[in-house]
Coordinates of C-alpha atoms in Angstrom, one line a residue:
Chain A
M1 CA -8.7 201.9 131.9
R2 CA -9.5 204.5 129.3
L3 CA -6.0 205.2 128.0
S4 CA -5.1 201.6 127.4
G5 CA -8.0 201.3 125.0
E6 CA -6.5 204.1 122.8
H7 CA -3.8 204.0 120.1
C8 CA -1.0 206.5 119.6
R9 CA -1.7 209.0 116.9
P10 CA 0.7 210.3 114.3
L11 CA 1.9 213.8 115.1
D12 CA 2.8 216.6 112.7
H13 CA 6.1 218.5 113.0
G14 CA 4.4 221.4 114.8
A15 CA 3.1 219.2 117.6
H16 CA 3.2 220.7 121.1
P17 CA 3.5 219.1 124.5
I18 CA 0.2 219.0 126.5
P19 CA -0.2 221.5 129.3
Y20 CA 1.1 220.4 132.7
N21 CA -2.4 220.4 134.3
E22 CA -3.6 218.0 131.6
A23 CA -0.5 215.9 132.1
K24 CA -1.2 215.7 135.8
E25 CA -4.7 214.6 135.1
L26 CA -3.7 211.9 132.7
A27 CA -0.9 210.7 135.1
R28 CA -3.7 209.7 137.5
E29 CA -4.6 206.9 135.1
V30 CA -1.0 205.5 135.2
P31 CA -0.2 206.0 138.9
E32 CA 2.9 203.8 138.9
W33 CA 4.7 206.2 136.6
N34 CA 6.7 209.2 137.7
L35 CA 5.6 212.4 135.9
R36 CA 8.7 214.6 135.0
D37 CA 8.8 217.9 133.2
T38 CA 9.2 216.3 129.7
S39 CA 8.9 212.5 130.4
L40 CA 7.1 209.7 132.2
E41 CA 9.3 207.3 133.9
R42 CA 8.9 203.9 135.6
E43 CA 11.2 201.2 136.9
Y44 CA 10.3 197.6 136.9
R45 CA 12.0 194.8 138.9
F46 CA 12.1 191.2 138.0
K47 CA 13.7 187.9 139.2
D48 CA 16.6 187.9 136.8
F49 CA 17.9 189.1 133.4
G50 CA 15.7 186.6 131.5
E51 CA 12.5 188.0 133.0
S52 CA 13.7 191.5 132.3
K53 CA 14.4 190.6 128.7
G54 CA 11.0 188.9 128.4
F55 CA 9.3 192.1 129.5
V56 CA 11.4 194.3 127.1
D57 CA 10.3 192.0 124.3
K58 CA 6.7 192.8 125.1
V59 CA 7.5 196.5 125.4
A60 CA 9.3 196.5 122.0
G61 CA 6.3 194.8 120.4
I62 CA 3.9 197.5 121.8
A63 CA 6.3 200.2 120.8
E64 CA 6.5 199.0 117.2
A65 CA 2.8 198.5 117.0
E66 CA 2.2 202.0 118.2
N67 CA 5.2 203.5 116.4
H68 CA 6.2 205.2 119.6
H69 CA 9.4 204.1 121.3
P70 CA 10.4 204.5 124.9
D71 CA 14.0 204.8 126.0
I72 CA 14.8 201.4 127.6
F73 CA 17.5 200.7 130.2
I74 CA 18.1 197.1 131.3
S75 CA 20.3 196.4 134.3
Y76 CA 20.1 192.7 135.0
N77 CA 16.8 192.3 136.9
K78 CA 15.7 196.0 136.5
V79 CA 14.1 197.7 133.5
F80 CA 13.8 201.5 133.5
L81 CA 11.5 203.1 130.9
S82 CA 11.4 206.8 129.9
L83 CA 8.6 208.0 127.7
S84 CA 8.6 211.3 125.9
T85 CA 7.5 212.7 122.5
H86 CA 10.7 214.1 121.0
R87 CA 8.9 215.6 118.1
A88 CA 6.8 217.7 120.4
G89 CA 9.7 218.4 122.9
G90 CA 7.8 217.0 125.8
L91 CA 4.8 214.8 126.8
T92 CA 1.8 214.2 124.6
R93 CA -1.2 212.0 125.1
N94 CA 0.6 209.3 123.2
D95 CA 3.1 208.9 126.1
F96 CA 0.3 208.2 128.5
I97 CA -1.4 205.8 126.1
L98 CA 1.9 203.9 125.7
A99 CA 2.4 203.9 129.5
A100 CA -1.1 202.4 130.0
R101 CA -0.5 199.8 127.3
I102 CA 2.8 198.8 128.8
D103 CA 1.3 198.4 132.2
Q104 CA -1.3 196.1 130.8
A105 CA 1.6 193.9 129.5
F106 CA 3.4 193.9 132.8
Q107 CA 3.0 190.9 135.1
P108 CA 4.8 191.4 138.4
A109 CA 7.5 188.8 139.2
Chain B
M1 CA 40.7 187.4 117.8
R2 CA 42.0 185.7 120.9
L3 CA 39.4 187.0 123.4
S4 CA 36.4 186.1 121.3
G5 CA 37.4 182.5 121.5
E6 CA 37.3 182.4 125.3
H7 CA 34.3 182.0 127.6
C8 CA 33.6 184.0 130.7
R9 CA 34.6 182.1 133.9
P10 CA 32.7 181.9 137.2
L11 CA 34.2 184.2 139.8
D12 CA 34.3 183.8 143.5
H13 CA 33.2 186.4 145.9
G14 CA 36.7 187.5 146.6
A15 CA 37.4 188.4 142.9
H16 CA 39.4 191.5 142.2
P17 CA 39.5 193.8 139.2
I18 CA 42.4 193.4 136.9
P19 CA 45.2 195.9 137.1
Y20 CA 44.8 199.0 134.9
N21 CA 47.9 198.1 132.8
E22 CA 46.4 194.7 132.0
A23 CA 43.1 196.3 131.2
K24 CA 44.8 198.7 128.8
E25 CA 46.5 195.8 127.1
L26 CA 43.3 193.8 126.7
A27 CA 41.4 196.9 125.5
R28 CA 43.6 196.9 122.4
E29 CA 41.8 193.7 121.3
V30 CA 38.4 195.5 121.4
P31 CA 39.4 199.0 120.1
E32 CA 35.9 200.2 119.5
W33 CA 35.2 200.1 123.2
N34 CA 35.9 202.9 125.6
L35 CA 37.9 201.9 128.6
R36 CA 36.6 203.6 131.8
D37 CA 37.9 203.2 135.3
T38 CA 35.4 200.4 136.2
S39 CA 33.7 199.7 132.9
L40 CA 34.0 199.1 129.1
E41 CA 31.5 201.1 127.1
R42 CA 30.4 201.2 123.5
E43 CA 27.6 202.8 121.5
Y44 CA 26.2 201.2 118.4
R45 CA 24.0 203.0 115.8
F46 CA 21.4 201.3 113.6
K47 CA 18.7 202.3 111.1
D48 CA 15.8 202.2 113.4
F49 CA 14.3 200.7 116.6
G50 CA 13.8 197.3 114.9
E51 CA 17.5 196.9 114.1
S52 CA 18.5 198.1 117.6
K53 CA 16.2 195.5 119.1
G54 CA 17.5 192.7 116.8
F55 CA 21.0 193.5 118.0
V56 CA 19.9 193.6 121.7
D57 CA 18.4 190.1 121.2
K58 CA 21.8 188.9 120.1
V59 CA 23.5 190.6 123.0
A60 CA 21.0 189.1 125.4
G61 CA 21.6 185.6 124.0
I62 CA 25.4 186.0 124.5
A63 CA 24.9 187.4 128.0
E64 CA 22.8 184.5 129.0
A65 CA 25.2 181.9 127.5
E66 CA 28.1 183.5 129.2
N67 CA 26.2 184.3 132.4
H68 CA 27.6 187.8 132.3
H69 CA 25.2 190.7 131.6
P70 CA 25.9 194.2 130.3
D71 CA 23.9 197.2 131.2
I72 CA 21.9 197.9 128.0
F73 CA 20.4 201.2 127.0
I74 CA 18.2 201.4 123.9
S75 CA 17.2 204.8 122.5
Y76 CA 15.4 204.2 119.2
N77 CA 18.3 203.6 116.7
K78 CA 21.1 203.7 119.3
V79 CA 22.2 201.0 121.7
F80 CA 24.7 201.8 124.5
L81 CA 26.4 198.9 126.4
S82 CA 28.3 199.1 129.6
L83 CA 30.3 196.1 130.8
S84 CA 31.6 195.7 134.3
T85 CA 32.0 192.9 136.8
H86 CA 30.0 194.1 139.8
R87 CA 31.2 191.2 142.0
A88 CA 34.8 192.3 141.5
G89 CA 34.0 196.0 141.7
G90 CA 35.5 196.7 138.3
L91 CA 36.8 195.2 135.1
T92 CA 37.8 191.5 134.8
R93 CA 38.9 189.5 131.8
N94 CA 35.3 188.4 131.5
D95 CA 34.3 191.9 130.4
F96 CA 36.8 191.9 127.6
I97 CA 35.7 188.4 126.5
L98 CA 32.1 189.6 126.5
A99 CA 33.0 192.7 124.5
A100 CA 34.8 190.7 121.9
R101 CA 31.9 188.2 121.6
I102 CA 29.4 191.0 121.2
D103 CA 31.5 192.6 118.5
Q104 CA 31.5 189.4 116.6
A105 CA 27.7 189.5 116.6
F106 CA 27.5 193.1 115.5
Q107 CA 26.8 193.8 111.8
P108 CA 27.0 197.5 111.0
A109 CA 23.8 198.9 109.6

């Protein structure tokens, strides 16, 4: 995949969200994610809390390395992630890069 | 604190939520938590994502040890926890014990 080979880039304060057409195009590279107006969302299911937590540990490591942090919701065997670039008020290429990198780390239960 | 010295107990399938009066009484022992109809909720704030994650690691360890798992929401420097006993369809003493144990592990940023 192309996006998963990229790294998130620092954004200045005047950063803008990418146009919707471009977002739709990038979303085709991360087809498991739901494209919302200002976010990318995906739910993962695991065997139990321990597996969910193991996945969140990986996500946290990627987030710190990329300095881009998803919202993370853990409910026992389910992990819900929401990606958005708050500084830009919507989606940037960084969100799609992070989605692709997270999917690389995901091993289905 | 009394509750933080207890451990969560296994519940059978016919378990019932505790009466609201009893819940209100127990809630006095964990005053930082918001008592809802079927849950106990608390938000914690930290310096950054790394501190949030460190706290969630502790919460996860307690949850696994007690075999009782809160819903966990991480948004950068904020961690929101919601405790409920799904098997009982509401709050049991276990939720208050878990709240007290989690607060013991919490060190304000």
